[in-house]
mmCIF file of C-alpha atoms in Angstrom:
data_model
loop_
_atom_site.group_PDB
_atom_site.id
_atom_site.type_symbol
_atom_site.label_atom_id
_atom_site.label_comp_id
_atom_site.label_asym_id
_atom_site.label_seq_id
_atom_site.Cartn_x
_atom_site.Cartn_y
_atom_site.Cartn_z
ATOM 1 C CA UNK A 111 -0.647 13.556 12.874
ATOM 2 C CA UNK A 112 1.625 10.539 13.427
ATOM 3 C CA UNK A 113 3.162 9.125 10.284
ATOM 4 C CA UNK A 114 5.438 6.366 9.090
ATOM 5 C CA UNK A 115 8.870 7.582 8.046
ATOM 6 C CA UNK A 116 11.440 5.877 5.839
ATOM 7 C CA UNK A 117 15.112 6.437 5.120
ATOM 8 C CA UNK A 118 16.785 6.910 2.780
ATOM 9 C CA UNK A 119 14.378 8.329 0.228
ATOM 10 C CA UNK A 120 16.641 7.152 -2.597
ATOM 11 C CA UNK A 121 19.406 4.554 -2.690
ATOM 12 C CA UNK A 122 21.656 3.578 -5.550
ATOM 13 C CA UNK A 123 23.747 0.434 -5.160
ATOM 14 C CA UNK A 124 25.835 -1.951 -7.196
ATOM 15 C CA UNK A 125 24.559 -5.439 -7.948
ATOM 16 C CA UNK A 126 25.663 -7.873 -5.267
ATOM 17 C CA UNK A 127 25.878 -5.269 -2.533
ATOM 18 C CA UNK A 128 23.865 -5.375 0.673
ATOM 19 C CA UNK A 129 21.318 -2.668 1.406
ATOM 20 C CA UNK A 130 19.337 -1.863 4.515
ATOM 21 C CA UNK A 131 16.141 0.103 4.219
ATOM 22 C CA UNK A 132 14.908 1.742 7.390
ATOM 23 C CA UNK A 133 11.450 2.532 8.640
ATOM 24 C CA UNK A 134 10.044 4.122 11.771
ATOM 25 C CA UNK A 135 6.444 2.947 12.165
ATOM 26 C CA UNK A 136 3.778 4.894 14.037
ATOM 27 C CA UNK A 137 4.683 4.609 17.694
ATOM 28 C CA UNK A 138 1.730 2.653 19.105
ATOM 29 C CA UNK A 139 1.458 0.293 16.145
ATOM 30 C CA UNK A 140 2.324 -3.372 16.521
ATOM 31 C CA UNK A 141 1.981 -4.795 13.012
ATOM 32 C CA UNK A 142 4.628 -3.949 10.434
ATOM 33 C CA UNK A 143 4.876 -4.620 6.718
ATOM 34 C CA UNK A 144 7.060 -4.205 3.683
ATOM 35 C CA UNK A 145 5.749 -3.872 0.137
ATOM 36 C CA UNK A 146 7.443 -3.080 -3.113
ATOM 37 C CA UNK A 147 6.379 -1.488 -6.368
ATOM 38 C CA UNK A 148 8.425 -2.153 -9.462
ATOM 39 C CA UNK A 149 8.052 0.734 -11.878
ATOM 40 C CA UNK A 150 4.757 0.497 -13.729
ATOM 41 C CA UNK A 151 3.579 -2.540 -11.784
ATOM 42 C CA UNK A 152 1.313 -3.292 -8.835
ATOM 43 C CA UNK A 153 2.247 -2.736 -5.240
ATOM 44 C CA UNK A 154 3.238 -6.209 -3.982
ATOM 45 C CA UNK A 155 3.277 -7.578 -0.464
ATOM 46 C CA UNK A 156 6.645 -8.788 0.792
ATOM 47 C CA UNK A 157 6.348 -9.550 4.481
ATOM 48 C CA UNK A 158 4.399 -8.888 7.654
ATOM 49 C CA UNK A 159 5.894 -8.821 11.145
ATOM 50 C CA UNK A 160 4.291 -9.028 14.553
ATOM 51 C CA UNK A 161 5.554 -9.797 18.034
ATOM 52 C CA UNK A 162 9.160 -9.921 16.826
ATOM 53 C CA UNK A 163 8.609 -12.537 14.191
ATOM 54 C CA UNK A 164 7.491 -12.864 10.612
ATOM 55 C CA UNK A 165 3.755 -13.484 10.361
ATOM 56 C CA UNK A 166 3.568 -14.054 6.635
ATOM 57 C CA UNK A 167 5.853 -13.670 3.649
ATOM 58 C CA UNK A 168 5.377 -13.796 -0.084
ATOM 59 C CA UNK A 169 7.256 -15.939 -2.568
ATOM 60 C CA UNK A 170 9.280 -12.832 -3.449
ATOM 61 C CA UNK A 171 10.698 -12.747 0.079
ATOM 62 C CA UNK A 172 13.416 -15.343 -0.372
ATOM 63 C CA UNK A 173 16.601 -15.970 1.606
ATOM 64 C CA UNK A 174 18.140 -12.762 0.285
ATOM 65 C CA UNK A 175 15.644 -10.744 2.303
ATOM 66 C CA UNK A 176 15.396 -10.319 6.050
ATOM 67 C CA UNK A 177 13.561 -8.031 8.431
ATOM 68 C CA UNK A 178 14.395 -6.907 11.910
ATOM 69 C CA UNK A 179 13.114 -4.675 14.652
ATOM 70 C CA UNK A 180 16.433 -3.827 16.270
ATOM 71 C CA UNK A 181 14.987 -1.493 18.875
ATOM 72 C CA UNK A 182 11.649 -0.097 19.985
ATOM 73 C CA UNK A 183 11.238 2.243 17.056
ATOM 74 C CA UNK A 184 12.970 1.013 13.890
ATOM 75 C CA UNK A 185 11.927 -1.687 11.450
ATOM 76 C CA UNK A 186 14.423 -2.652 8.763
ATOM 77 C CA UNK A 187 14.470 -4.565 5.505
ATOM 78 C CA UNK A 188 17.817 -6.010 4.458
ATOM 79 C CA UNK A 189 18.641 -7.299 1.011
ATOM 80 C CA UNK A 190 21.862 -9.286 1.285
ATOM 81 C CA UNK A 191 23.003 -9.433 -2.317
ATOM 82 C CA UNK A 192 21.028 -7.118 -4.538
ATOM 83 C CA UNK A 193 19.986 -8.042 -8.048
ATOM 84 C CA UNK A 194 18.983 -5.795 -10.912
ATOM 85 C CA UNK A 195 15.375 -6.916 -10.496
ATOM 86 C CA UNK A 196 15.322 -5.638 -6.915
ATOM 87 C CA UNK A 197 15.124 -2.115 -8.310
ATOM 88 C CA UNK A 198 11.788 -0.801 -7.051
ATOM 89 C CA UNK A 199 10.062 1.519 -4.626
ATOM 90 C CA UNK A 200 9.894 -0.101 -1.196
ATOM 91 C CA UNK A 201 7.098 0.905 1.145
ATOM 92 C CA UNK A 202 6.928 0.275 4.847
ATOM 93 C CA UNK A 203 3.534 0.201 6.564
ATOM 94 C CA UNK A 204 2.189 -0.269 10.060
ATOM 95 C CA UNK A 205 -1.134 -0.889 11.729
ATOM 96 C CA UNK A 206 -2.339 -0.867 15.284
ATOM 97 C CA UNK A 207 -3.650 -3.679 17.389
ATOM 98 C CA UNK A 208 -7.314 -3.691 18.329
ATOM 99 C CA UNK A 209 -9.903 -1.458 16.725
ATOM 100 C CA UNK A 210 -8.588 -0.099 13.451
ATOM 101 C CA UNK A 211 -6.138 -2.967 13.021
ATOM 102 C CA UNK A 212 -7.279 -3.501 9.446
ATOM 103 C CA UNK A 213 -5.963 -0.130 8.263
ATOM 104 C CA UNK A 214 -2.346 0.155 7.197
ATOM 105 C CA UNK A 215 -0.494 3.457 7.122
ATOM 106 C CA UNK A 216 2.274 3.727 4.586
ATOM 107 C CA UNK A 217 5.537 5.588 4.568
ATOM 108 C CA UNK A 218 6.738 7.711 1.652
ATOM 109 C CA UNK A 219 8.890 4.904 0.273
ATOM 110 C CA UNK A 220 12.539 4.288 -0.572
ATOM 111 C CA UNK A 221 13.409 4.190 -4.235
ATOM 112 C CA UNK A 222 16.123 1.568 -4.735
ATOM 113 C CA UNK A 223 18.124 1.430 -7.930
ATOM 114 C CA UNK A 224 20.465 -1.499 -8.485
ATOM 115 C CA UNK A 225 23.096 -0.995 -11.170
ATOM 116 C CA UNK B 127 -7.635 -16.359 -3.925
ATOM 117 C CA UNK B 128 -7.700 -12.618 -3.370
ATOM 118 C CA UNK B 129 -7.269 -10.072 -6.126
ATOM 119 C CA UNK B 130 -8.258 -6.557 -7.133
ATOM 120 C CA UNK B 131 -8.983 -5.285 -10.633
ATOM 121 C CA UNK B 132 -9.043 -1.602 -11.469
ATOM 122 C CA UNK B 133 -9.955 0.227 -14.625
ATOM 123 C CA UNK B 134 -7.056 1.077 -16.862
ATOM 124 C CA UNK B 135 -5.808 4.628 -16.920
ATOM 125 C CA UNK B 136 -4.958 7.293 -17.448
ATOM 126 C CA UNK B 137 -8.254 9.043 -16.875
ATOM 127 C CA UNK B 138 -8.290 12.643 -18.067
ATOM 128 C CA UNK B 139 -11.043 14.987 -16.911
ATOM 129 C CA UNK B 140 -11.744 18.679 -16.888
ATOM 130 C CA UNK B 141 -12.058 20.474 -13.582
ATOM 131 C CA UNK B 142 -15.496 20.062 -11.972
ATOM 132 C CA UNK B 143 -16.256 16.882 -13.943
ATOM 133 C CA UNK B 144 -17.685 13.767 -12.287
ATOM 134 C CA UNK B 145 -15.218 11.007 -11.504
ATOM 135 C CA UNK B 146 -15.724 7.268 -11.351
ATOM 136 C CA UNK B 147 -12.851 4.801 -11.019
ATOM 137 C CA UNK B 148 -14.034 1.213 -11.121
ATOM 138 C CA UNK B 149 -12.703 -1.406 -8.744
ATOM 139 C CA UNK B 150 -13.822 -5.018 -8.458
ATOM 140 C CA UNK B 151 -12.432 -7.714 -6.252
ATOM 141 C CA UNK B 152 -12.358 -11.405 -5.578
ATOM 142 C CA UNK B 153 -11.840 -12.548 -2.043
ATOM 143 C CA UNK B 154 -12.278 -15.392 0.366
ATOM 144 C CA UNK B 155 -13.998 -14.451 3.563
ATOM 145 C CA UNK B 156 -15.000 -10.896 4.370
ATOM 146 C CA UNK B 157 -12.354 -8.402 3.309
ATOM 147 C CA UNK B 158 -11.987 -4.766 4.196
ATOM 148 C CA UNK B 159 -11.683 -2.461 1.191
ATOM 149 C CA UNK B 160 -9.580 0.657 0.768
ATOM 150 C CA UNK B 161 -8.695 3.427 -1.612
ATOM 151 C CA UNK B 162 -5.215 4.898 -1.388
ATOM 152 C CA UNK B 163 -3.918 7.903 -3.298
ATOM 153 C CA UNK B 164 -0.353 8.560 -4.423
ATOM 154 C CA UNK B 165 0.472 12.136 -5.357
ATOM 155 C CA UNK B 166 3.526 12.704 -7.572
ATOM 156 C CA UNK B 167 6.724 11.950 -5.688
ATOM 157 C CA UNK B 168 4.927 10.897 -2.524
ATOM 158 C CA UNK B 169 3.891 7.692 -0.767
ATOM 159 C CA UNK B 170 0.531 5.989 -0.400
ATOM 160 C CA UNK B 171 -2.035 7.936 1.586
ATOM 161 C CA UNK B 172 -5.224 6.386 2.894
ATOM 162 C CA UNK B 173 -8.163 8.068 1.189
ATOM 163 C CA UNK B 174 -11.105 6.064 2.517
ATOM 164 C CA UNK B 175 -12.118 2.625 3.660
ATOM 165 C CA UNK B 176 -15.090 0.324 4.275
ATOM 166 C CA UNK B 177 -14.936 -2.703 6.500
ATOM 167 C CA UNK B 178 -18.213 -4.477 5.749
ATOM 168 C CA UNK B 179 -20.849 -4.842 3.065
ATOM 169 C CA UNK B 180 -22.975 -1.750 2.340
ATOM 170 C CA UNK B 181 -20.583 0.538 4.252
ATOM 171 C CA UNK B 182 -19.793 3.795 2.506
ATOM 172 C CA UNK B 183 -16.360 5.302 2.966
ATOM 173 C CA UNK B 184 -15.941 9.007 2.326
ATOM 174 C CA UNK B 185 -13.235 11.636 2.566
ATOM 175 C CA UNK B 186 -12.413 14.953 0.844
ATOM 176 C CA UNK B 187 -15.491 14.648 -1.389
ATOM 177 C CA UNK B 188 -14.611 11.118 -2.514
ATOM 178 C CA UNK B 189 -16.974 8.220 -1.811
ATOM 179 C CA UNK B 190 -17.028 4.477 -2.331
ATOM 180 C CA UNK B 191 -19.624 1.892 -1.306
ATOM 181 C CA UNK B 192 -18.755 -1.705 -0.475
ATOM 182 C CA UNK B 193 -21.056 -3.771 -2.723
ATOM 183 C CA UNK B 194 -20.864 -7.444 -1.872
ATOM 184 C CA UNK B 195 -23.424 -8.479 -4.486
ATOM 185 C CA UNK B 196 -21.353 -7.007 -7.322
ATOM 186 C CA UNK B 197 -17.970 -7.394 -5.538
ATOM 187 C CA UNK B 198 -17.226 -3.768 -6.264
ATOM 188 C CA UNK B 199 -15.860 -0.686 -4.509
ATOM 189 C CA UNK B 200 -16.009 2.067 -7.133
ATOM 190 C CA UNK B 201 -14.521 5.447 -6.279
ATOM 191 C CA UNK B 202 -16.595 8.542 -7.093
ATOM 192 C CA UNK B 203 -16.309 12.288 -6.736
ATOM 193 C CA UNK B 204 -18.890 14.762 -7.897
ATOM 194 C CA UNK B 205 -16.547 17.572 -8.918
ATOM 195 C CA UNK B 206 -12.817 16.984 -9.370
ATOM 196 C CA UNK B 207 -10.132 19.610 -8.923
ATOM 197 C CA UNK B 208 -6.706 19.955 -10.488
ATOM 198 C CA UNK B 209 -5.250 19.075 -7.091
ATOM 199 C CA UNK B 210 -6.902 15.623 -7.315
ATOM 200 C CA UNK B 211 -4.453 14.620 -10.036
ATOM 201 C CA UNK B 212 -2.734 11.527 -8.684
ATOM 202 C CA UNK B 213 -2.654 7.747 -8.916
ATOM 203 C CA UNK B 214 -5.485 5.968 -7.104
ATOM 204 C CA UNK B 215 -5.116 2.430 -5.784
ATOM 205 C CA UNK B 216 -7.891 0.106 -4.717
ATOM 206 C CA UNK B 217 -6.869 -2.491 -2.135
ATOM 207 C CA UNK B 218 -8.287 -5.223 0.031
ATOM 208 C CA UNK B 219 -7.165 -6.946 3.184
ATOM 209 C CA UNK B 220 -8.421 -10.381 3.876
ATOM 210 C CA UNK B 221 -6.723 -12.202 6.644
ATOM 211 C CA UNK B 222 -5.802 -11.842 10.268
ATOM 212 C CA UNK B 223 -2.411 -10.393 9.510
ATOM 213 C CA UNK B 224 -3.823 -7.954 7.102
ATOM 214 C CA UNK B 225 -1.842 -8.652 3.977
ATOM 215 C CA UNK B 226 -2.998 -6.155 1.375
ATOM 216 C CA UNK B 227 -3.780 -6.896 -2.240
ATOM 217 C CA UNK B 228 -3.552 -3.883 -4.517
ATOM 218 C CA UNK B 229 -5.011 -3.070 -7.875
ATOM 219 C CA UNK B 230 -2.729 -1.809 -10.603
ATOM 220 C CA UNK B 231 -3.543 1.840 -9.915
ATOM 221 C CA UNK B 232 -5.400 4.380 -12.046
ATOM 222 C CA UNK B 233 -3.754 7.651 -12.950
ATOM 223 C CA UNK B 234 -6.094 10.647 -12.883
ATOM 224 C CA UNK B 235 -5.218 13.835 -14.744
ATOM 225 C CA UNK B 236 -7.466 16.831 -14.109
ATOM 226 C CA UNK B 237 -7.099 19.756 -16.498
ATOM 227 C CA UNK B 238 -8.079 23.328 -15.628
#
């Protein structure tokens, strides 16, 4: 069964460093998303992406964050200058266009720790 | 606005017990409703969904019915197994670009 994959599974970085989290969505999907889950808290929406542009973003998704689909398969989240409070599990998700569009399929997550 | 409220956990049950995890929502428009499950060390897996009022989603013995009159989508299973131990998330999507709103998650522990 097709699935969303994410790399790396864990990342440790120093405060102020840039990180890039990578995702490979399901191949025929056209909507892409990033969410995060700070330990012990709710899963929070960050951004949605469709047709090579951001569709919606939350107030969390400030200028330090960016997303890109650099090729036909990858979808990345970049944090330019990490802060301690960026430590969280980051989930990528995708959904298809047309029937079934409302269902998102999630990857296994990248656990980011900022020291 | 949109939001999801789940019962606080953890919920601890013995094997073969009946499970109910309550989920209520507020939403504008006509949301789709979902239950996702997160097993230890893994990501979010879709468990079941319902896209309109009175729909019942079901999978692996779990069921939930979309109740518009009570704005609820409670998860039930008649006989839980140890392997059902996980965190369960209720979620809704409510707009064209499908932004999800999640509940806080309910941890289920099933003891042999």
